[in-house]
CSV table of C-alpha atoms and ligand atoms in Angstrom, one decimal:
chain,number,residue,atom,x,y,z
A,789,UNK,CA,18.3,43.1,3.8
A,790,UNK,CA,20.2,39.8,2.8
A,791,UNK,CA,19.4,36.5,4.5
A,792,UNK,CA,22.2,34.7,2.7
A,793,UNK,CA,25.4,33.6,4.1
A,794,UNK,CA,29.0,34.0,3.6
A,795,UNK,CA,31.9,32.9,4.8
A,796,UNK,CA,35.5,34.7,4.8
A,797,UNK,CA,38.7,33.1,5.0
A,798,UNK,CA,41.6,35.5,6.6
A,799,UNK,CA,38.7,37.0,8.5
A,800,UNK,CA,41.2,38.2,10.9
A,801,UNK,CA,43.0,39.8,8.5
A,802,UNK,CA,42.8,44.3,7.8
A,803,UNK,CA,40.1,43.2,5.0
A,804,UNK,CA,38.7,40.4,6.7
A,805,UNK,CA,37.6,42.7,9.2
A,806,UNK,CA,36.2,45.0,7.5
A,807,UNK,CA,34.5,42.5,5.0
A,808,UNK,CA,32.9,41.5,7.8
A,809,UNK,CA,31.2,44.6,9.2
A,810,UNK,CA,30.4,45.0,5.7
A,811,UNK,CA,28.6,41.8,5.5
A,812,UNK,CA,27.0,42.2,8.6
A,813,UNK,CA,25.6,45.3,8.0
A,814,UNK,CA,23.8,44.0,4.9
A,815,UNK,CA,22.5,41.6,6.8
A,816,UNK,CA,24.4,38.6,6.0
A,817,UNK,CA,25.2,35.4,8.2
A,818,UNK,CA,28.8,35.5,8.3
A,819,UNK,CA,31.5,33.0,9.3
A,820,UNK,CA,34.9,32.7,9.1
A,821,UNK,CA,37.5,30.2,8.5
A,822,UNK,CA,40.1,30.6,11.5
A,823,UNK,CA,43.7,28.9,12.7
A,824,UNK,CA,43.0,26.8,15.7
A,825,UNK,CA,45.5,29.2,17.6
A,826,UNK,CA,43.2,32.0,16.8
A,827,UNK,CA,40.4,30.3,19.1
A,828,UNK,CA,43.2,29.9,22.3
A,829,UNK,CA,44.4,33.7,21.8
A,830,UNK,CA,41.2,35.8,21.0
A,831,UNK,CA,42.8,38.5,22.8
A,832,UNK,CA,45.3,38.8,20.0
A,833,UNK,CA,44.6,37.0,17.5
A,834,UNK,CA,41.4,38.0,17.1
A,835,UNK,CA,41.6,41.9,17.9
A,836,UNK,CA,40.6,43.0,14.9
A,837,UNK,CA,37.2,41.7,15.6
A,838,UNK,CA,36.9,42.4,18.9
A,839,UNK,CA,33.4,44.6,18.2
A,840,UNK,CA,31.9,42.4,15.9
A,841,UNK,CA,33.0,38.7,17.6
A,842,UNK,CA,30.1,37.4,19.1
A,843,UNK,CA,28.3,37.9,15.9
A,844,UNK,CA,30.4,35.7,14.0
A,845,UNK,CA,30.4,32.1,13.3
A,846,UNK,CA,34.0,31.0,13.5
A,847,UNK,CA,35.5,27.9,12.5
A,848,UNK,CA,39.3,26.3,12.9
A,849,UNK,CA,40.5,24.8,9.9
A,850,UNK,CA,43.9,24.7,8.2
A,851,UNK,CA,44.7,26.8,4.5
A,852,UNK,CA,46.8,23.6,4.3
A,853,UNK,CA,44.9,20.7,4.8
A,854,UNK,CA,41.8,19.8,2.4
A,855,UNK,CA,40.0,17.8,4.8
A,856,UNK,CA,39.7,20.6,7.0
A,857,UNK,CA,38.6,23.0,4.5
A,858,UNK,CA,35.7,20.3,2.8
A,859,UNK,CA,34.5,20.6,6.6
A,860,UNK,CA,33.9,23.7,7.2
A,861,UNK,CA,32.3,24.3,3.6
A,862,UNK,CA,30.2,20.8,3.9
A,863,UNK,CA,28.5,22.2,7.6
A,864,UNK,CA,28.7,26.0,5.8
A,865,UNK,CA,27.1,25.8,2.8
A,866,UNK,CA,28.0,29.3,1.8
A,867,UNK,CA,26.0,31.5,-0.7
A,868,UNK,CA,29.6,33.6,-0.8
A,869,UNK,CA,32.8,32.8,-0.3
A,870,UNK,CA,35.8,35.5,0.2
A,871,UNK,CA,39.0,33.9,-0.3
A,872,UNK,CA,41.4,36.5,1.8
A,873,UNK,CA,43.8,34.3,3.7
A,874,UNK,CA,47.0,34.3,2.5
A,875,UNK,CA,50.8,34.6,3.5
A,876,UNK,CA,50.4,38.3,2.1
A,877,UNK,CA,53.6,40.0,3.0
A,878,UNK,CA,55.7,40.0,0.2
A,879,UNK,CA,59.2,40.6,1.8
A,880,UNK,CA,58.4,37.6,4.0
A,881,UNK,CA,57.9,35.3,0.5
A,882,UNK,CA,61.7,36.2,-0.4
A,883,UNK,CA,62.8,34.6,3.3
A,884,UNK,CA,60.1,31.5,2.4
A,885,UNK,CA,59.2,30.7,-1.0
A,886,UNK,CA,57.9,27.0,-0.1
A,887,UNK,CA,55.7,28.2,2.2
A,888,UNK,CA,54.6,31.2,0.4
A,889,UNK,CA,53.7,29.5,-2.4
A,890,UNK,CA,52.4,26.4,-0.5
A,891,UNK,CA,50.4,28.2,1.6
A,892,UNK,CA,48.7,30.5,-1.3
A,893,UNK,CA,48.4,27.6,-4.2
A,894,UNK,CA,47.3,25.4,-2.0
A,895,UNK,CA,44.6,27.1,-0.3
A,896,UNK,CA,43.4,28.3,-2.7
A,897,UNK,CA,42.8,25.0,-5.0
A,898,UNK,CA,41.2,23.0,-2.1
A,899,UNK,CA,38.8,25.9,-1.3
A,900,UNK,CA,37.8,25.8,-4.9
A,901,UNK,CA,37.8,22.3,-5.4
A,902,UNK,CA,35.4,22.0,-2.0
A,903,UNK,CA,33.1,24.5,-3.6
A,904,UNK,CA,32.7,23.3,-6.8
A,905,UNK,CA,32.3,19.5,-5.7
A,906,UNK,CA,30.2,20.7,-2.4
A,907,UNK,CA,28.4,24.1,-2.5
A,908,UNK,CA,28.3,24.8,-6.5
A,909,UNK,CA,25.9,27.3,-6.3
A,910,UNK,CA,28.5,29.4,-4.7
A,911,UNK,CA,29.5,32.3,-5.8
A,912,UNK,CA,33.8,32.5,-5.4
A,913,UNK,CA,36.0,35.5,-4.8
A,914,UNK,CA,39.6,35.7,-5.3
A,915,UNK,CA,41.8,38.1,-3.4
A,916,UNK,CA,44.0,38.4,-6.4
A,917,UNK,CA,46.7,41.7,-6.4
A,918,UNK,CA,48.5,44.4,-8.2
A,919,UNK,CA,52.1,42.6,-7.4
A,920,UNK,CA,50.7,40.3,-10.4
A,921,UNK,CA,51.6,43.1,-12.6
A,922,UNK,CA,55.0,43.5,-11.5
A,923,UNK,CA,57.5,44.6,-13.9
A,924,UNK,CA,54.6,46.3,-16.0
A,925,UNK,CA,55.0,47.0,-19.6
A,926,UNK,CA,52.3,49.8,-19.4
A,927,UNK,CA,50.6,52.7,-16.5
A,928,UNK,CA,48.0,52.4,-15.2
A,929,UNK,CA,47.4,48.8,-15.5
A,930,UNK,CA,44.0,47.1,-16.2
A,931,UNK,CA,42.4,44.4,-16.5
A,932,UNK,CA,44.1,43.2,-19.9
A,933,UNK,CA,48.0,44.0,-18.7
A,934,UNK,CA,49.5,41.2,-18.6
A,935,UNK,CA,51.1,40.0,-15.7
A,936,UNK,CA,55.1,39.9,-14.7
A,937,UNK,CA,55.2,39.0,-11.0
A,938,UNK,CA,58.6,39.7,-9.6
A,939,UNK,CA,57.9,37.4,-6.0
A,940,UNK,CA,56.9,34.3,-5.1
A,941,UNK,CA,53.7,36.1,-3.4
A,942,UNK,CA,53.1,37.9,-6.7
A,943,UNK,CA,53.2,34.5,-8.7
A,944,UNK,CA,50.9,32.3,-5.9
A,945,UNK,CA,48.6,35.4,-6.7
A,946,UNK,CA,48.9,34.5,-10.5
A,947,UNK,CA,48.2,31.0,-10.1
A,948,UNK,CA,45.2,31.7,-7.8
A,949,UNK,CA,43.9,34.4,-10.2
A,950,UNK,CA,44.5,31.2,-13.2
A,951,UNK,CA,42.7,28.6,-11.0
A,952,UNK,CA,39.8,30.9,-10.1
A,953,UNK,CA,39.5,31.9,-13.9
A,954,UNK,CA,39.8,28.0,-15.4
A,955,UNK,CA,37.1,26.6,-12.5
A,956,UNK,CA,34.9,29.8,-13.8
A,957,UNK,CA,35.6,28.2,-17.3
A,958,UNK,CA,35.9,24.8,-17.0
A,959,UNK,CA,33.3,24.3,-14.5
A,960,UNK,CA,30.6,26.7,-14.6
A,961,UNK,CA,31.4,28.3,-11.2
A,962,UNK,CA,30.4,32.2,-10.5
A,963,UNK,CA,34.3,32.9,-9.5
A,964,UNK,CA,35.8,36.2,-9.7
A,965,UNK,CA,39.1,37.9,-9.3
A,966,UNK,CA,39.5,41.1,-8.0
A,967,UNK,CA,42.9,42.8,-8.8
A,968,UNK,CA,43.4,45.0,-6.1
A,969,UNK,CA,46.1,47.8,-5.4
A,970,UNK,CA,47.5,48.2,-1.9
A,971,UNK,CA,44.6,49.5,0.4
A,972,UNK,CA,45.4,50.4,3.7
A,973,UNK,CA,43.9,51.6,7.5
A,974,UNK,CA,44.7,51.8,10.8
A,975,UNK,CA,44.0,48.3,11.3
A,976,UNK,CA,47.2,47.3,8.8
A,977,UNK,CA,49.7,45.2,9.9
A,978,UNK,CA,52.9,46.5,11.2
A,979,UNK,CA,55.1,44.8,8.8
A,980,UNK,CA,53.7,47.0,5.6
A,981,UNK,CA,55.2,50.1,4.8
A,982,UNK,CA,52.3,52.6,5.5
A,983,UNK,CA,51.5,51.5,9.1
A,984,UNK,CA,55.2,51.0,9.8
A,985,UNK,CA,55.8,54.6,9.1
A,986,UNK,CA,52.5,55.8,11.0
A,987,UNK,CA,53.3,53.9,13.8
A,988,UNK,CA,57.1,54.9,13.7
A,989,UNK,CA,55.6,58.9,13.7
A,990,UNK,CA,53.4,58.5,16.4
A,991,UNK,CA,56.3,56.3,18.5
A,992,UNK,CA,58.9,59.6,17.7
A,993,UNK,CA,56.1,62.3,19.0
A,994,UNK,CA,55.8,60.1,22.0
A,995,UNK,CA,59.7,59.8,22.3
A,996,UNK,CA,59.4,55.9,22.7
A,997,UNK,CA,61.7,56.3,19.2
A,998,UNK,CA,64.2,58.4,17.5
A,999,UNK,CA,64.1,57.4,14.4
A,1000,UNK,CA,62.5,55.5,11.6
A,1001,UNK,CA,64.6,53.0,8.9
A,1002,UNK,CA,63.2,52.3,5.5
A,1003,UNK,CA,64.4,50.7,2.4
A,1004,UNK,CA,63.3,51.8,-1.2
A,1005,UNK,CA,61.8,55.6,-0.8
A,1006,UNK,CA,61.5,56.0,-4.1
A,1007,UNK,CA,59.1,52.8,-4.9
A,1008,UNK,CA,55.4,54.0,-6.0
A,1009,UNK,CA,52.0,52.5,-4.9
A,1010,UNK,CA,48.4,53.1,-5.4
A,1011,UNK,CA,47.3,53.3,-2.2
A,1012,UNK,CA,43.5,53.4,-1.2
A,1013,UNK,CA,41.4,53.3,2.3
A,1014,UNK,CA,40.2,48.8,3.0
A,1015,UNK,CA,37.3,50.1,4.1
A,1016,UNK,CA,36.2,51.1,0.1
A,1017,UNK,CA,38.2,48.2,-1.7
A,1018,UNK,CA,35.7,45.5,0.2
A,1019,UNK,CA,32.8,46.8,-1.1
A,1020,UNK,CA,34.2,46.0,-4.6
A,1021,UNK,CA,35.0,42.5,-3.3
A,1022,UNK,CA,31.0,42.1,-2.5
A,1023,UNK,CA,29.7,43.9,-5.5
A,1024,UNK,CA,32.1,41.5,-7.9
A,1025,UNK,CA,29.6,38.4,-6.2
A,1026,UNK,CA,26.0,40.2,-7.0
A,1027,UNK,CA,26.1,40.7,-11.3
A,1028,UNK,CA,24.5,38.5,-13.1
A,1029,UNK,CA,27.7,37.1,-14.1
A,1030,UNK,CA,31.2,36.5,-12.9
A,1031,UNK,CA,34.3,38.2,-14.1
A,1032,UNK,CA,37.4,40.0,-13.1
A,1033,UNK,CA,38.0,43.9,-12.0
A,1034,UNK,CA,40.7,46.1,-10.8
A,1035,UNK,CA,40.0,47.9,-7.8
A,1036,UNK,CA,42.5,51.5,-7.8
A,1037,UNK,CA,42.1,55.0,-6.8
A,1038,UNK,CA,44.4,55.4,-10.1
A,1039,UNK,CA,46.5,57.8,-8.3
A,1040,UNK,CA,50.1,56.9,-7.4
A,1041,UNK,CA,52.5,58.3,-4.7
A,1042,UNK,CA,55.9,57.2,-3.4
A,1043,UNK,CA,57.1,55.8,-0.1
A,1044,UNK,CA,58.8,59.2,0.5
A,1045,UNK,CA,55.7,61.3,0.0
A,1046,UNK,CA,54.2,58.8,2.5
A,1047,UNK,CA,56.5,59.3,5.1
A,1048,UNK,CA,56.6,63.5,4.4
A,1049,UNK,CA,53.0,63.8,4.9
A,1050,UNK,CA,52.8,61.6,7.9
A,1051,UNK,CA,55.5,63.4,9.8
A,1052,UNK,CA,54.4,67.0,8.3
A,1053,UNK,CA,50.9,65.8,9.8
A,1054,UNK,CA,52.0,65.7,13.5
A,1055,UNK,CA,54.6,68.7,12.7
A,1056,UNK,CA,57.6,67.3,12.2
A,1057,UNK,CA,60.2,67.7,9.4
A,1058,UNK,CA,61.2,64.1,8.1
A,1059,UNK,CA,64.6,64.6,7.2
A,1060,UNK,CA,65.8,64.6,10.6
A,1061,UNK,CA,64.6,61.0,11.4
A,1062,UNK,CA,64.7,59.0,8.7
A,1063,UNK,CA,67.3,56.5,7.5
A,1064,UNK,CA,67.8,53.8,5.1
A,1065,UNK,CA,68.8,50.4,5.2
A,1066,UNK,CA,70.3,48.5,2.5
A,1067,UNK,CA,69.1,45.1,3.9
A,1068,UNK,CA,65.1,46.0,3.9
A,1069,UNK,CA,65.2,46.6,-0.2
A,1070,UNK,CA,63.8,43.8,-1.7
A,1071,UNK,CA,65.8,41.5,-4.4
A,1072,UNK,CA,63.4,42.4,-7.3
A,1073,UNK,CA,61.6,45.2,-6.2
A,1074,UNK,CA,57.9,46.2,-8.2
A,1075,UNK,CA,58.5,50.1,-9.0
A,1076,UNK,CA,55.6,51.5,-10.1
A,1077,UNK,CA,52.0,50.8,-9.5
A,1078,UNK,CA,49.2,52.2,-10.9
A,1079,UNK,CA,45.4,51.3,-11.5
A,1080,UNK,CA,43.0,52.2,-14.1
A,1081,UNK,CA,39.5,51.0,-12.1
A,1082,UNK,CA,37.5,52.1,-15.1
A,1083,UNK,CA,35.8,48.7,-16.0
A,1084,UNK,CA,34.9,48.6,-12.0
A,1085,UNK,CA,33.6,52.2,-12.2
A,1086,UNK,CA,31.6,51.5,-14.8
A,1087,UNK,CA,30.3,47.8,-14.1
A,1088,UNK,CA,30.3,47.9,-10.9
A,1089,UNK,CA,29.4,51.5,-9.9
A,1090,UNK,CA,32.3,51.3,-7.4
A,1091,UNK,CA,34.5,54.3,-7.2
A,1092,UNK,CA,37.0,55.7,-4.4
A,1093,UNK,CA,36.2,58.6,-1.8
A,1094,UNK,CA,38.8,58.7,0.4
A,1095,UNK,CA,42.0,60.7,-0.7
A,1096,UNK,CA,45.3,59.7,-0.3
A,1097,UNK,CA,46.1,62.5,2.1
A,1098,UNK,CA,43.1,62.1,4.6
A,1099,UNK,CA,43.9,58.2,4.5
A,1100,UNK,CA,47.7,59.3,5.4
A,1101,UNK,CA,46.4,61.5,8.6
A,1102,UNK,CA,43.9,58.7,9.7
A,1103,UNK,CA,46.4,56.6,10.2
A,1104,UNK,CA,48.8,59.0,12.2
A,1105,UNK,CA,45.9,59.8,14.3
A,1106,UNK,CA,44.9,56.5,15.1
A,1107,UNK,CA,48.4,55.7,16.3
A,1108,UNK,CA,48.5,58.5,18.0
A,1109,UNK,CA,45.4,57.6,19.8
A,1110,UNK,CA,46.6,54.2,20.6
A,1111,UNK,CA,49.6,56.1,22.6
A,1112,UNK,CA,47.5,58.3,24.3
A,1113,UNK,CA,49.3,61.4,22.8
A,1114,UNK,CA,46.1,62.5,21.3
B,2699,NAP,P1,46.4,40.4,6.2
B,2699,NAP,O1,45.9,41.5,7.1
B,2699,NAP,O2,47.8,40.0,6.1
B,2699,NAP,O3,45.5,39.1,6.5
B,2699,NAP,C1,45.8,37.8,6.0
B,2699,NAP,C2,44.9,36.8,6.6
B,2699,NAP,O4,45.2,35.5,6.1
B,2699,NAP,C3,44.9,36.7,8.1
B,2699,NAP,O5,43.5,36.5,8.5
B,2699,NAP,C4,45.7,35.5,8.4
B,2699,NAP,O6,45.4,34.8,9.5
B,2699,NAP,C5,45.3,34.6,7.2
B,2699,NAP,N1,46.4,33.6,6.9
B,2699,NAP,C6,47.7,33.8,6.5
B,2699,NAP,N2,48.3,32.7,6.4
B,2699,NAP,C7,47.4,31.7,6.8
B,2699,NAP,C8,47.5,30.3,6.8
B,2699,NAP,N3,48.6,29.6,6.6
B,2699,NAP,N4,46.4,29.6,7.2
B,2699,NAP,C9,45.2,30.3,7.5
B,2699,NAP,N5,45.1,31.6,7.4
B,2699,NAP,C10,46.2,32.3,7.1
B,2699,NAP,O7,46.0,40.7,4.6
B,2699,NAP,P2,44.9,41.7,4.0
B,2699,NAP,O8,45.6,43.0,3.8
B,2699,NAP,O9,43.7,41.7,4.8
B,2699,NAP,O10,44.7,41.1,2.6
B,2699,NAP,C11,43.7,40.1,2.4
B,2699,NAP,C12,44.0,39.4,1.1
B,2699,NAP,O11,44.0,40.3,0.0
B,2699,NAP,C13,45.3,38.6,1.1
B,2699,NAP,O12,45.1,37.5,0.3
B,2699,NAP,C14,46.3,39.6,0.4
B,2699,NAP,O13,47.3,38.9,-0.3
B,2699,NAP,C15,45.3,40.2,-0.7
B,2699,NAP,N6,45.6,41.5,-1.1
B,2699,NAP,C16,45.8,42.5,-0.2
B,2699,NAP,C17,46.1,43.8,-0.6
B,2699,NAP,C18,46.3,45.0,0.4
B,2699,NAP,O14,46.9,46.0,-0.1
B,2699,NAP,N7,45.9,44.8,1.6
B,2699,NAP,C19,46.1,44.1,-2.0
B,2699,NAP,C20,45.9,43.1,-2.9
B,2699,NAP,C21,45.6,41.8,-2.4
B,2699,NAP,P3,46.2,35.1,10.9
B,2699,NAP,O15,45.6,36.3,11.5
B,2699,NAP,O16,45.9,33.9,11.7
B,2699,NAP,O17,47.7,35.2,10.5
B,2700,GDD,N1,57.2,46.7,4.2
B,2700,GDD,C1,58.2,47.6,3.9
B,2700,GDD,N2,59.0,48.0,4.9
B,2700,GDD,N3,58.2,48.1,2.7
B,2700,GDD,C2,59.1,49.1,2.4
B,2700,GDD,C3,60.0,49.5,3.4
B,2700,GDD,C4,60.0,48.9,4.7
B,2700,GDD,O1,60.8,49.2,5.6
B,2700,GDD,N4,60.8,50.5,2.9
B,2700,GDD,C5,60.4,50.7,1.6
B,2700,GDD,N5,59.4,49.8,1.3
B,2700,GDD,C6,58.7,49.7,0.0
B,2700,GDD,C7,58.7,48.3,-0.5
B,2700,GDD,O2,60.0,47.9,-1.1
B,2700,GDD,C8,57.6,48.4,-1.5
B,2700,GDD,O3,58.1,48.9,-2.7
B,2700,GDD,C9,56.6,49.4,-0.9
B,2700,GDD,O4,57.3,50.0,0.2
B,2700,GDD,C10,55.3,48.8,-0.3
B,2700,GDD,O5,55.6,47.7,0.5
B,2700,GDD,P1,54.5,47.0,1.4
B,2700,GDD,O6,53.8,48.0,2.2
B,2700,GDD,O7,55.2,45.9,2.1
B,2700,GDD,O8,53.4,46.5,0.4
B,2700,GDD,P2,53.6,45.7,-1.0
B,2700,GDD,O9,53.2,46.7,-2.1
B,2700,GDD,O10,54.9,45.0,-1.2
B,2700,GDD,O11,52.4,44.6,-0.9
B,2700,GDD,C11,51.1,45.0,-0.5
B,2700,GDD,O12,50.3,45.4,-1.5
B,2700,GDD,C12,50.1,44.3,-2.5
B,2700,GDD,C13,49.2,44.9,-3.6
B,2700,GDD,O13,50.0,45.6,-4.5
B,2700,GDD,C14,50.6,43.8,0.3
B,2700,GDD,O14,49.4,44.1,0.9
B,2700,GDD,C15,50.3,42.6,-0.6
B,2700,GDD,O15,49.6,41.6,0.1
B,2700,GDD,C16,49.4,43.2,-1.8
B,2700,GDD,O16,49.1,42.1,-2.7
């Protein structure tokens, strides 16, 4: 058992949470950087944690301001530190590039510069993302594709992922990027495709809903259980040295096959309540994603369990659960 400490920014967050438990189980001290809100709403803001709260260390600081964030890591003095918060819904950084890419530059540079000046022993990681491929030239993508982000969110990512790499190189730091495809769970938020459509299933079985609107079906994802892809994030920040891995199943599906297993799950035949919506397809929309975690797999000795279809029908169930219809 560990008796280090670490300390996770966007701990409220679906991987936040999870990180956490992770952490915790290992035996780590953990704390968390929090929005002052956060600490007047625990009820809400802070559901996600509602198990594990009183065994974490939280502490109110702003992604935006630096003097805030030198605090927190001056009294912390992390051994680890998980860099998660972001604005990390990508629809939402076509409505507000400025604060999109405010937000996720920004944070991101004063964490790091607070680190290296403050706690260089450190060891850094980046929550860096798939949407930094974009428009890839080649399937699956690794960890020498080159990027062609198509949002602002997918270029803060890219300036993130060159930060973390240049204060790796420039100043000695152990700081690594992980590159990780859209992982999902029941504790997802609402706004992202996979938990809007379980949700939307579990609120037509319990006839709180009749139907369910969608924009691009036909858009493909890699999609893996949160639970697995933070264990990747922690092994990154124990090899002897720092460097940068994709974390996949390698397996692709599209939105539709999302939405006819989730609906087949509980029963139901898709087709008679789902509709589309011009206005939720995105202005450049990423088509295709696909990972090739070999480097991971073999460096690492991290590797995926959980299969796309038993992540689908854990998700129904749990919202299913939460209406009592189960
Ligand atoms: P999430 O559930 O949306 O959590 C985001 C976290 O960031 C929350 O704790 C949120 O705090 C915090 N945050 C957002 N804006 C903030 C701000 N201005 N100041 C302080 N905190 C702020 O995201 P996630 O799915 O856990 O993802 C974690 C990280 O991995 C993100 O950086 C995301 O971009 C990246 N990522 C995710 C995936 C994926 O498929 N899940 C894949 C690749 C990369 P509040 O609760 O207070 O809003
Ligand atoms: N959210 C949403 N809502 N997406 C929809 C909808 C809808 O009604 N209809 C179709 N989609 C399509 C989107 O156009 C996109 O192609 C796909 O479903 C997945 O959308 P999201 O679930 O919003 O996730 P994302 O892939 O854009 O971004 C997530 O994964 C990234 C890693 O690749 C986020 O977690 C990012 O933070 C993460 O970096």
């Amino acid at each position: 058992m560990s008796s280090k400490c670490a300390l996770i920014t966007g701990i409220t967050g679906q991987d936040g949470s999870y990180l956490s438990e992770w952490l915790l189980g290992q035996g780590y001290e953990v704390h968390g950087i929090v929005r002052r809100v956060a600490l007047e709403d625990p009820e809400h803001r802070l559901s996600r944690l509602k198990a594990i709260r009183g065994r974490l260390k939280l502490h109110a600081a702003s992604l935006e301001s630096y003097a805030s964030i030198h605090r927190v890591i001056h009294e912390v003095q992390p051994d680890e530190c998980y860099h998660l918060a972001a604005q990390s819904f990508v629809s939402y950084s076509f409505d507000d590039e400025f604060s999109t890419l405010n937000t996720n530059i920004n944070g991101t540079h004063f964490l790091l510069s607070a680190v290296k000046t403050l706690a260089p022993q450190c060891r850094f990681y980046f929550a860096g993302s798939s949407e930094m491929f974009g428009m890839a030239e080649t399937v699956p993508q690794n960890e020498s594709t080159p990027f062609h982000p198509r949002s602002s969110y997918g270029i803060s990512k890219v300036a993130g992922f060159d930060l973390t790499r240049n204060y790796r190189e420039a100043y000695g730091l152990y700081a690594c990027n992980g590159i990780l495809f859209n992982h999902e769970s029941p504790r997802r938020g609402f706004e992202f495709v996979t938990r809007k459509i379980t949700s939307g299933v579990a609120a037509i079985l319990a006839g709180k809903s009749t139907q369910l609107s969608l924009g691009n079906l036909e858009a493909q994802r890699d999609w893996g259980h949160a639970r697995e892809y933070v264990e990747g994030m922690w092994l990154m920040l124990q090899q002897p040295q720092p460097d940068d891995y994709v974390i996949a199943t390698g397996e692709c599906h599209s939105v539709r096959e999302f939405v006819e297993l989730a609906f087949a799950h509980v029963g139901l035949d898709y087709t008679r309540y789902l509709t589309t919506d011009p206005e939720l397809h995105r202005p450049a929309e990423v088509n295709l994603l696909k990972g090739d975690a070999s480097k991971a797999r073999k460096v690492l000795g991290w590797t995926h369990r959980v299969k796309f279809a038993d992540l689908v029908r854990e998700m129904v169930d749990e919202d299913c659960r939460a209406l009592g219809i189960i």
